[in-house]
CSV table of C-alpha atoms in Angstrom, one decimal:
chain,number,residue,atom,x,y,z
J,1,MET,CA,0.0,0.0,0.0
J,2,LEU,CA,1.0,3.5,-0.5
J,3,ALA,CA,1.5,5.8,2.4
J,4,ILE,CA,1.8,9.6,1.9
J,5,ALA,CA,3.8,11.7,4.3
J,6,ILE,CA,3.0,15.4,4.6
J,7,SER,CA,5.7,17.9,5.4
J,8,ALA,CA,5.2,21.5,6.5
J,9,SER,CA,5.6,22.7,2.9
J,10,GLY,CA,3.3,20.2,1.4
J,11,PHE,CA,3.2,16.6,0.2
J,12,ASP,CA,6.3,14.5,0.1
J,13,SER,CA,5.9,11.1,-1.5
J,14,ILE,CA,9.6,10.1,-1.7
J,15,ASN,CA,10.1,6.5,-0.6
J,16,ALA,CA,6.5,6.4,0.6
J,17,GLN,CA,6.2,2.7,-0.1
J,18,GLU,CA,9.4,1.9,1.6
J,19,ASN,CA,8.5,3.9,4.7
J,20,PHE,CA,5.2,2.0,5.0
J,21,ASN,CA,6.8,-1.4,4.5
J,22,GLN,CA,9.2,-0.5,7.3
J,23,GLY,CA,6.3,0.4,9.6
J,24,GLN,CA,7.4,4.1,9.8
J,25,VAL,CA,4.1,6.0,10.4
J,26,GLN,CA,4.6,9.6,9.5
J,27,GLN,CA,3.1,12.2,11.7
J,28,ASN,CA,-0.1,13.8,10.4
J,29,GLY,CA,-0.2,11.4,7.5
J,30,CYS,CA,-3.6,12.4,6.4
J,31,CYS,CA,-4.2,14.8,3.4
J,32,PRO,CA,-5.0,18.5,4.2
J,33,ALA,CA,-8.5,18.2,2.9
J,34,CYS,CA,-9.2,15.3,5.3
J,35,ARG,CA,-7.7,17.1,8.2
J,36,GLN,CA,-9.7,20.3,7.5
J,37,SER,CA,-13.0,18.4,7.4
J,38,HIS,CA,-12.2,16.3,10.5
J,39,CYS,CA,-12.0,13.1,8.3
J,40,ARG,CA,-11.2,9.9,10.0
J,41,CYS,CA,-9.4,8.3,7.0
J,42,ARG,CA,-6.6,7.2,9.2
J,43,GLN,CA,-5.4,4.5,11.5
J,44,ARG,CA,-5.1,5.6,15.1
J,45,LEU,CA,-2.2,3.9,17.0
J,46,GLN,CA,-3.7,2.3,20.1
J,47,PHE,CA,-2.3,3.8,23.4
J,48,VAL,CA,0.5,5.4,21.5
J,49,ASN,CA,1.0,9.0,20.3
J,50,PRO,CA,-2.6,9.9,19.2
J,51,ASP,CA,-1.2,12.6,16.9
J,52,GLN,CA,0.3,10.0,14.5
J,53,PHE,CA,-1.8,8.5,11.8
J,54,LEU,CA,-1.6,6.5,8.7
J,55,CYS,CA,-3.4,7.5,5.6
J,56,GLU,CA,-4.5,4.5,3.6
J,57,PRO,CA,-4.9,4.9,-0.1
J,58,GLN,CA,-8.2,3.0,-0.4
J,59,TRP,CA,-9.9,6.0,1.1
J,60,GLN,CA,-8.2,8.7,-0.9
J,61,ASN,CA,-11.2,9.0,-3.4
J,62,LEU,CA,-13.4,9.8,-0.4
J,63,CYS,CA,-11.3,12.8,0.7
J,64,PRO,CA,-13.1,16.1,-0.1
J,65,PRO,CA,-11.5,18.5,-2.6
J,66,ASN,CA,-8.9,20.9,-1.4
J,67,SER,CA,-9.8,24.6,-1.3
J,68,ASP,CA,-8.2,25.1,-4.7
J,69,GLY,CA,-10.4,22.4,-6.2
J,70,THR,CA,-7.6,19.7,-6.4
J,71,VAL,CA,-8.3,16.3,-5.1
J,72,TYR,CA,-6.3,13.5,-3.5
J,73,PRO,CA,-3.8,12.0,-4.6
J,74,PRO,CA,-1.6,15.1,-4.6
J,75,SER,CA,0.7,16.3,-7.4
J,76,GLY,CA,4.0,14.4,-7.3
J,77,VAL,CA,2.3,11.0,-7.2
J,78,ASP,CA,2.4,9.2,-10.6
J,79,SER,CA,-1.2,8.5,-11.1
J,80,SER,CA,-0.4,6.6,-14.4
J,81,ASN,CA,1.5,4.0,-12.4
J,82,PRO,CA,-0.5,3.7,-9.1
J,83,GLN,CA,0.7,1.8,-6.2
J,84,PRO,CA,-1.4,-1.3,-5.1
J,85,ASN,CA,-4.7,-0.2,-3.4
J,86,SER,CA,-4.6,3.2,-4.9
J,87,ILE,CA,-7.9,4.5,-6.2
J,88,GLN,CA,-8.0,7.3,-8.7
J,89,PRO,CA,-10.5,10.2,-8.1
J,90,GLY,CA,-13.9,9.5,-9.4
J,91,THR,CA,-13.7,5.8,-9.4
J,92,GLN,CA,-15.0,3.3,-6.8
J,93,PRO,CA,-13.2,0.3,-5.3
J,94,ASN,CA,-13.9,-2.9,-7.3
J,95,ASP,CA,-16.3,-0.7,-9.3
J,96,GLN,CA,-18.9,-1.0,-6.5
J,97,PRO,CA,-19.9,1.7,-4.0
J,98,GLY,CA,-18.7,1.1,-0.5
J,99,VAL,CA,-16.7,-2.1,-1.2
J,100,PRO,CA,-13.3,-2.0,0.6
J,101,GLN,CA,-10.2,-2.3,-1.5
J,102,ILE,CA,-8.1,-5.6,-1.2
J,103,ASN,CA,-4.5,-5.2,-0.3
J,104,SER,CA,-1.6,-7.0,-2.1
J,105,ALA,CA,-1.9,-10.0,0.2
J,106,GLY,CA,-5.5,-10.5,-0.9
J,107,GLN,CA,-6.9,-9.5,2.5
J,108,ASN,CA,-9.1,-6.7,3.7
J,109,SER,CA,-7.4,-3.8,5.4
J,110,SER,CA,-6.9,-4.4,9.1
J,111,ASN,CA,-8.8,-1.2,10.0
J,112,ASP,CA,-12.2,-2.6,9.3
J,113,PHE,CA,-13.7,0.1,11.6
J,114,ALA,CA,-12.6,2.9,9.4
J,115,ILE,CA,-13.6,1.0,6.2
J,116,SER,CA,-17.1,0.2,7.4
J,117,THR,CA,-17.8,3.7,8.6
J,118,ARG,CA,-15.8,5.8,6.2
J,119,LEU,CA,-18.4,5.9,3.4
J,120,GLY,CA,-19.3,9.4,4.3
J,121,SER,CA,-17.3,12.5,5.1
J,122,GLY,CA,-16.4,14.2,8.4
J,123,ASN,CA,-17.0,12.3,11.6
J,124,GLU,CA,-20.1,10.6,10.2
J,125,VAL,CA,-18.3,7.6,11.7
J,126,GLY,CA,-19.9,8.4,15.0
J,127,PHE,CA,-23.6,8.7,14.3
J,128,ARG,CA,-23.8,6.0,11.5
J,129,THR,CA,-23.5,3.4,14.2
J,130,ALA,CA,-25.3,5.2,17.1
J,131,MET,CA,-27.5,3.3,19.5
J,132,ILE,CA,-31.2,4.0,19.5
J,133,GLY,CA,-32.3,3.4,23.1
J,134,ASP,CA,-35.3,2.3,25.0
J,135,PHE,CA,-35.8,4.0,28.4
J,136,PHE,CA,-38.5,5.4,30.3
J,137,GLY,CA,-37.6,6.1,34.0
J,138,GLY,CA,-39.7,8.0,36.5
J,139,GLY,CA,-39.5,8.3,40.2
J,140,GLY,CA,-41.8,6.8,42.7
J,141,PHE,CA,-45.6,6.6,43.1
J,142,ILE,CA,-47.8,8.4,45.6
J,143,SER,CA,-50.8,6.4,46.9
J,144,GLY,CA,-53.0,5.9,49.9
J,145,PRO,CA,-56.6,6.3,51.1
J,146,SER,CA,-56.4,10.1,50.8
J,147,TRP,CA,-55.8,9.7,46.9
J,148,GLY,CA,-58.8,7.4,46.3
J,149,GLY,CA,-56.6,4.3,45.7
J,150,VAL,CA,-54.9,5.8,42.7
J,151,ASN,CA,-51.2,5.1,42.1
J,152,ILE,CA,-50.2,8.6,41.0
J,153,THR,CA,-46.9,9.0,39.0
J,154,SER,CA,-44.4,11.2,40.8
J,155,PRO,CA,-45.1,14.5,38.8
J,156,THR,CA,-41.6,15.9,38.8
J,157,SER,CA,-40.2,16.6,35.4
J,158,GLY,CA,-43.4,15.6,33.7
J,159,GLY,CA,-43.2,12.2,35.2
J,160,ASP,CA,-40.0,11.4,33.4
J,161,ARG,CA,-37.4,12.5,36.0
J,162,ARG,CA,-34.4,10.6,34.6
J,163,TYR,CA,-33.0,9.8,31.3
J,164,LYS,CA,-30.6,7.2,30.0
J,165,LEU,CA,-27.3,8.4,28.3
J,166,THR,CA,-27.5,5.5,25.7
J,167,GLU,CA,-30.4,7.3,24.0
J,168,ALA,CA,-29.3,8.2,20.4
J,169,THR,CA,-25.7,8.2,21.1
J,170,SER,CA,-22.4,6.5,19.9
J,171,PRO,CA,-19.3,5.3,21.7
J,172,ILE,CA,-17.4,7.6,19.3
J,173,PRO,CA,-17.1,11.3,20.0
J,174,THR,CA,-18.9,13.2,17.3
J,175,ASP,CA,-19.5,16.8,16.2
J,176,ARG,CA,-23.3,17.0,15.8
J,177,VAL,CA,-26.5,18.7,16.6
J,178,PHE,CA,-29.6,16.5,17.1
J,179,LEU,CA,-33.4,16.3,17.8
J,180,ASN,CA,-34.9,13.3,19.3
J,181,TYR,CA,-38.7,12.4,19.6
J,182,ASN,CA,-40.0,9.7,21.9
J,183,MET,CA,-43.6,8.8,22.6
J,184,PHE,CA,-44.3,6.2,25.4
J,185,ALA,CA,-47.8,4.8,25.4
J,186,ASN,CA,-49.7,4.6,28.7
J,187,ALA,CA,-46.6,5.3,30.8
J,188,LEU,CA,-48.2,7.8,33.4
J,189,THR,CA,-51.1,8.0,35.8
J,190,ASP,CA,-52.2,11.4,36.9
J,191,ALA,CA,-53.9,12.4,40.1
J,192,ASN,CA,-57.4,11.9,38.6
J,193,GLY,CA,-56.5,8.2,37.7
J,194,ASN,CA,-56.1,8.8,33.9
J,195,GLU,CA,-53.4,6.9,32.1
J,196,LEU,CA,-51.4,9.2,29.9
J,197,ASP,CA,-48.8,9.0,27.3
J,198,LEU,CA,-45.4,10.7,27.7
J,199,THR,CA,-43.9,12.6,24.8
J,200,ARG,CA,-40.3,13.7,25.1
J,201,TYR,CA,-38.5,16.0,22.7
J,202,ALA,CA,-34.7,16.3,23.3
J,203,PHE,CA,-32.7,19.0,21.6
J,204,GLY,CA,-28.9,18.8,21.9
J,205,LEU,CA,-25.5,19.2,20.6
J,206,GLU,CA,-22.2,17.3,20.9
J,207,LYS,CA,-18.8,19.0,20.4
J,208,THR,CA,-15.5,17.3,20.1
J,209,PHE,CA,-12.1,18.4,21.5
J,210,PHE,CA,-8.5,17.2,21.5
J,211,ASN,CA,-8.4,15.8,18.0
J,212,GLU,CA,-11.9,14.3,18.3
J,213,ASP,CA,-10.8,12.1,21.2
J,214,VAL,CA,-13.1,13.9,23.8
J,215,SER,CA,-16.6,15.3,23.4
J,216,VAL,CA,-19.1,17.1,25.6
J,217,GLU,CA,-22.9,16.5,24.9
J,218,LEU,CA,-25.7,18.8,26.1
J,219,ARG,CA,-29.4,17.7,26.1
J,220,ILE,CA,-32.4,19.8,26.8
J,221,PRO,CA,-35.6,17.8,27.1
J,222,ILE,CA,-39.1,19.2,26.7
J,223,LEU,CA,-41.7,16.9,28.1
J,224,GLU,CA,-45.4,16.7,27.5
J,225,GLY,CA,-46.6,14.4,30.4
J,226,VAL,CA,-48.3,14.8,33.7
J,227,SER,CA,-48.5,18.4,35.0
J,228,SER,CA,-46.4,19.3,37.8
J,229,ARG,CA,-49.4,21.1,39.4
J,230,GLN,CA,-52.3,18.9,39.9
J,231,THR,CA,-55.5,19.0,42.1
J,232,GLN,CA,-57.2,15.7,42.3
J,233,ILE,CA,-60.7,15.2,41.1
J,234,VAL,CA,-61.1,11.4,40.8
J,235,GLY,CA,-62.5,10.7,37.3
J,236,GLY,CA,-61.8,14.3,36.2
J,237,PRO,CA,-60.0,15.5,33.1
J,238,ALA,CA,-56.4,14.6,32.3
J,239,ASN,CA,-53.7,16.8,34.0
J,240,ARG,CA,-51.4,17.2,31.1
J,241,ASN,CA,-48.8,19.9,30.5
J,242,SER,CA,-45.6,20.7,28.5
J,243,GLU,CA,-42.6,21.4,30.7
J,244,LEU,CA,-38.8,21.6,30.8
J,245,GLY,CA,-37.2,18.4,32.0
J,246,ASN,CA,-34.0,17.8,33.7
J,247,MET,CA,-31.0,18.8,31.5
J,248,SER,CA,-27.9,16.6,31.1
J,249,LEU,CA,-24.3,17.0,30.2
J,250,THR,CA,-22.1,14.1,29.2
J,251,THR,CA,-18.4,13.9,28.7
J,252,LYS,CA,-17.1,11.1,26.5
J,253,PHE,CA,-13.5,9.9,26.2
J,254,LEU,CA,-12.1,7.8,23.4
J,255,LEU,CA,-9.8,5.3,25.1
J,256,ALA,CA,-8.6,3.3,22.0
J,257,GLU,CA,-9.7,2.3,18.5
J,258,GLY,CA,-8.1,0.1,15.7
J,259,ASN,CA,-8.7,-3.2,14.1
J,260,GLY,CA,-12.5,-2.9,14.2
J,261,TRP,CA,-12.6,-2.2,17.9
J,262,THR,CA,-13.5,1.0,19.7
J,263,TYR,CA,-13.5,1.6,23.4
J,264,SER,CA,-14.8,4.7,25.2
J,265,SER,CA,-15.8,5.8,28.6
J,266,GLY,CA,-17.2,8.8,30.3
J,267,LEU,CA,-19.6,10.5,32.7
J,268,GLY,CA,-23.2,11.9,32.4
J,269,VAL,CA,-24.5,14.3,34.8
J,270,ILE,CA,-28.3,15.1,35.1
J,271,PHE,CA,-29.2,18.5,36.6
J,272,PRO,CA,-32.4,19.3,38.4
J,273,THR,CA,-33.8,21.9,36.0
J,274,ALA,CA,-37.3,20.8,36.1
J,275,SER,CA,-39.9,22.5,38.3
J,276,THR,CA,-41.0,21.6,41.8
J,277,ALA,CA,-44.2,19.5,41.7
J,278,ILE,CA,-47.3,20.0,43.8
J,279,LEU,CA,-50.3,17.7,44.4
J,280,THR,CA,-53.5,18.8,46.3
J,281,THR,CA,-56.1,16.2,47.4
J,282,GLU,CA,-59.3,18.2,46.9
J,283,GLN,CA,-60.5,21.0,44.7
J,284,ASP,CA,-63.6,22.5,46.4
J,285,ASP,CA,-62.8,21.4,49.9
J,286,PRO,CA,-59.0,21.6,50.1
J,287,GLY,CA,-57.5,18.8,52.1
J,288,PHE,CA,-53.7,18.8,52.1
J,289,THR,CA,-51.0,19.5,49.6
J,290,VAL,CA,-47.8,17.4,48.9
J,291,GLU,CA,-44.8,19.3,47.5
J,292,PHE,CA,-42.0,17.5,45.7
J,293,GLU,CA,-38.7,19.4,45.4
J,294,ASN,CA,-36.6,18.6,42.4
J,295,GLU,CA,-33.1,18.7,44.0
J,296,ALA,CA,-31.2,15.7,43.1
J,297,PHE,CA,-28.2,15.5,40.7
J,298,TYR,CA,-27.6,12.1,39.0
J,299,LEU,CA,-24.2,10.6,38.0
J,300,GLN,CA,-24.0,8.2,35.2
J,301,PRO,CA,-20.5,6.6,34.6
J,302,PHE,CA,-20.4,4.4,31.5
J,303,PHE,CA,-18.1,2.1,29.5
J,304,ALA,CA,-18.8,1.3,25.8
J,305,VAL,CA,-17.4,-1.0,23.2
J,306,GLN,CA,-18.1,-0.9,19.4
J,307,ARG,CA,-17.0,-3.7,17.1
J,308,THR,CA,-17.4,-3.6,13.3
J,309,LEU,CA,-17.9,-6.9,11.6
J,310,GLY,CA,-16.4,-6.4,8.1
J,311,GLN,CA,-18.0,-3.7,6.0
J,312,TRP,CA,-21.7,-4.3,6.6
J,313,SER,CA,-22.4,-4.9,10.3
J,314,TRP,CA,-21.5,-3.4,13.7
J,315,ILE,CA,-22.1,-4.2,17.4
J,316,ASN,CA,-22.4,-1.7,20.3
J,317,PHE,CA,-22.2,-2.7,23.9
J,318,TYR,CA,-22.8,-0.2,26.9
J,319,THR,CA,-22.9,-0.7,30.6
J,320,HIS,CA,-23.5,2.2,32.9
J,321,CYS,CA,-25.0,3.1,36.3
J,322,ASP,CA,-27.3,5.8,37.5
J,323,PHE,CA,-26.6,7.1,41.0
J,324,ALA,CA,-28.6,9.8,42.8
J,325,THR,CA,-26.2,12.0,44.6
J,326,GLN,CA,-28.9,13.2,47.1
J,327,GLY,CA,-32.6,12.9,47.8
J,328,ASN,CA,-35.5,15.2,47.0
J,329,THR,CA,-37.4,16.9,49.8
J,330,ILE,CA,-41.1,16.0,50.3
J,331,THR,CA,-43.2,18.4,52.3
J,332,VAL,CA,-46.8,18.0,53.4
J,333,TYR,CA,-49.0,21.0,54.1
J,334,ASN,CA,-52.5,20.9,55.7
J,335,GLU,CA,-55.6,22.8,54.4
J,336,PHE,CA,-54.4,26.0,56.1
J,337,GLY,CA,-50.9,25.9,54.6
J,338,GLY,CA,-49.1,24.7,57.7
J,339,LEU,CA,-46.7,21.9,58.0
J,340,THR,CA,-48.2,18.5,59.0
J,341,ASN,CA,-44.8,17.0,60.0
J,342,THR,CA,-41.1,17.4,59.4
J,343,PRO,CA,-40.1,17.5,55.7
J,344,GLN,CA,-38.7,14.1,54.6
J,345,ILE,CA,-36.2,13.0,52.0
J,346,TYR,CA,-37.0,10.5,49.2
J,347,ASN,CA,-34.1,8.9,47.4
J,348,ASP,CA,-34.6,7.5,43.9
J,349,GLN,CA,-33.2,4.0,43.5
J,350,ASN,CA,-29.9,3.5,41.8
J,351,LEU,CA,-29.9,1.7,38.5
J,352,LEU,CA,-27.6,-0.6,36.4
J,353,PHE,CA,-28.0,-0.8,32.7
J,354,PHE,CA,-26.8,-3.3,30.1
J,355,ASP,CA,-27.4,-2.4,26.4
J,356,LEU,CA,-26.6,-4.3,23.3
J,357,SER,CA,-27.2,-3.0,19.7
J,358,MET,CA,-26.5,-4.8,16.4
J,359,GLY,CA,-26.8,-3.2,13.1
J,360,ARG,CA,-26.4,-4.2,9.5
J,361,TRP,CA,-26.3,-2.1,6.3
J,362,ILE,CA,-29.0,-3.1,3.8
J,363,TYR,CA,-27.7,-0.5,1.4
J,364,GLN,CA,-24.9,2.0,1.3
J,365,SER,CA,-23.2,4.2,-1.3
J,366,ASN,CA,-20.3,6.7,-1.1
J,367,ARG,CA,-21.4,8.7,-4.3
J,368,GLN,CA,-21.1,12.3,-3.2
J,369,ASN,CA,-24.4,13.3,-5.2
J,370,GLN,CA,-26.4,10.4,-3.9
J,371,ARG,CA,-29.6,11.6,-2.0
J,372,LEU,CA,-30.0,8.3,-0.1
J,373,ARG,CA,-26.6,7.2,0.9
J,374,GLY,CA,-27.4,4.3,3.3
J,375,VAL,CA,-30.1,2.2,5.0
J,376,ALA,CA,-29.4,0.0,8.0
J,377,GLY,CA,-31.5,-2.3,10.2
J,378,ILE,CA,-30.9,-2.2,13.9
J,379,PHE,CA,-31.9,-4.6,16.7
J,380,GLU,CA,-31.3,-3.9,20.4
J,381,LEU,CA,-31.8,-5.4,23.8
J,382,HIS,CA,-31.9,-3.3,27.0
J,383,HIS,CA,-31.8,-4.5,30.6
J,384,THR,CA,-32.4,-2.3,33.6
J,385,THR,CA,-32.2,-3.5,37.2
J,386,THR,CA,-32.5,-1.6,40.5
J,387,LEU,CA,-29.4,-1.7,42.9
J,388,ASN,CA,-31.1,-1.0,46.2
J,389,ASP,CA,-34.4,-1.1,47.9
J,390,THR,CA,-36.9,1.7,47.5
J,391,ASP,CA,-37.5,4.5,50.1
J,392,ILE,CA,-40.9,4.8,51.7
J,393,VAL,CA,-41.9,8.3,52.7
J,394,SER,CA,-45.2,9.3,54.3
J,395,THR,CA,-47.2,11.8,52.4
J,396,GLY,CA,-50.1,12.0,54.9
J,397,GLN,CA,-50.6,14.0,58.0
J,398,ASP,CA,-49.2,12.8,61.4
J,399,SER,CA,-50.4,9.8,63.3
J,400,SER,CA,-53.2,11.8,65.1
J,401,GLN,CA,-54.9,12.6,61.8
J,402,SER,CA,-57.0,10.4,59.4
J,403,PHE,CA,-54.4,10.4,56.5
J,404,THR,CA,-52.0,7.8,57.7
J,405,GLY,CA,-51.1,5.2,55.1
J,406,ASP,CA,-50.3,7.8,52.3
J,407,THR,CA,-46.9,7.1,50.9
J,408,LEU,CA,-44.4,7.9,48.1
J,409,THR,CA,-42.6,4.8,47.2
J,410,ASN,CA,-41.9,2.3,44.4
J,411,PRO,CA,-44.6,-0.4,45.3
J,412,SER,CA,-42.7,-3.0,43.2
J,413,ASN,CA,-39.4,-2.4,45.1
J,414,ARG,CA,-36.8,-4.3,43.0
J,415,LEU,CA,-37.3,-4.3,39.3
J,416,ASP,CA,-35.7,-6.1,36.3
J,417,VAL,CA,-36.8,-4.4,33.1
J,418,LEU,CA,-36.2,-5.9,29.7
J,419,ASN,CA,-37.0,-4.1,26.5
J,420,THR,CA,-36.2,-4.6,22.8
J,421,THR,CA,-35.8,-2.1,20.0
J,422,LEU,CA,-36.2,-2.5,16.2
J,423,GLY,CA,-35.3,0.4,13.9
J,424,LEU,CA,-34.2,1.6,10.5
J,425,ARG,CA,-31.5,4.2,10.0
J,426,PHE,CA,-31.3,6.4,6.9
J,427,LEU,CA,-28.3,8.3,5.7
J,428,VAL,CA,-29.6,11.3,3.7
J,429,GLY,CA,-27.4,13.7,1.7
J,430,GLN,CA,-24.2,14.8,3.4
J,431,GLY,CA,-24.0,14.6,7.2
J,432,ASN,CA,-27.7,13.8,7.9
J,433,SER,CA,-29.0,10.7,9.8
J,434,LEU,CA,-32.7,9.7,10.4
J,435,THR,CA,-33.6,6.9,12.5
J,436,VAL,CA,-37.2,5.5,13.1
J,437,ALA,CA,-37.7,2.8,15.7
J,438,GLY,CA,-40.2,1.0,17.9
J,439,VAL,CA,-39.7,-0.3,21.4
J,440,ALA,CA,-41.6,-3.1,23.1
J,441,PRO,CA,-41.3,-4.3,26.8
J,442,LEU,CA,-40.6,-8.0,27.2
J,443,ARG,CA,-41.7,-8.3,30.8
J,444,ILE,CA,-45.2,-8.1,32.3
J,445,ASN,CA,-47.0,-6.7,35.4
J,446,GLU,CA,-44.8,-4.1,37.4
J,447,GLU,CA,-41.8,-4.6,35.0
J,448,HIS,CA,-44.0,-3.5,32.0
J,449,LEU,CA,-43.4,0.3,32.5
J,450,PHE,CA,-45.1,1.4,29.2
J,451,ASP,CA,-47.1,-0.4,26.5
J,452,SER,CA,-45.0,0.7,23.5
J,453,GLU,CA,-42.6,3.4,22.4
J,454,ILE,CA,-42.1,5.2,19.1
J,455,SER,CA,-38.8,6.8,18.5
J,456,VAL,CA,-37.6,9.2,15.8
J,457,GLN,CA,-34.0,10.6,15.9
J,458,PHE,CA,-32.3,13.2,13.6
J,459,ASN,CA,-28.6,14.0,13.6
J,460,HIS,CA,-26.7,16.5,11.6
J,461,LEU,CA,-23.0,16.8,11.6
J,462,ARG,CA,-21.5,20.2,12.4
């Protein structure tokens, strides 16, 4: 294969073949056009100087043009007598879009990861193979004789207090902006006993740093679920509202990549940006009011692995935890606005997640003028388990009153939730990804947290 070394004054192809055969990887060995567009047409050296790369010729026709209109290979390379694996501009490897070139030994390049994801430009490598997700996670439920036997979803953050960082994300740091839509059927119960859907819109961006080895992702969720202000009228109308949820910030570190493997780790932090929630027992004859403060920060450390299987398939695996750093204050007021007892603290249960995603390209093309450049099918399994027992907090008046037995808790205590996701991903134009998926719970009864989910995810490279 041909390796091209770039000097400060331009391209220097002297003894390039010999340098490659001797394993001498030249620093910044990627063409300027690629570097300017954050191209990943390079082989990263695992756990070694991350600023050294190897530009492999089978990707040279994928490099965008230079600012002066010239394309790779540069002047000085004899295009009439190309080295093995070299591809002339405007041609496709083996005359088929998206088929990797075979080296002189008759084998595929060892960097299957880059080949299988390098059909687009920029760091499209990240969102091409992103995980879809599955999760709906609220807090506890308030119930008791004062609430007419209704198990009311904790109304903080629209009933969707927590989110899962494997929603529409990749193990690979990526520069992107995105919009996610999720609709969970029959996921909530309001104070009047109505079963409601939860609709979640998440706006966000991810920005890479340090040569695309690190990224920071911000998500801003807008939730249409149960209202944070409810007055109970059993059998009354639905208490729906659109509200800001809890925002999140995730830092991702690329640990190593090469030979089809990618390893990353990081930490997500969820901030209590949603409103305080208030429930009142009666409308015409006020009884008492329960106030739910939204105070807890959540930490989500994770470890992720991606494996590409040749050119057409990939696997993602994530494991991460969700820890509440503190509890949320629960205060009960009587009909005159006075405290009925000392405010209490409710701690959400800590969670452990295991997520597996498998994808295969049904169609892919690297032609620059192609409108539809790829279609992939994706199958996922998601397991969530609680790590500790639930808290039980009284939401009634003191023992001398008639409201004993009212509690905020998870009545099922320990849970093991198993969901499956099926989706299609479309690569549209340059730098756009659209994913449409459905999610179905595989468990029943208390581990059946919603009936079904529809997910639509759009990513655009920056």
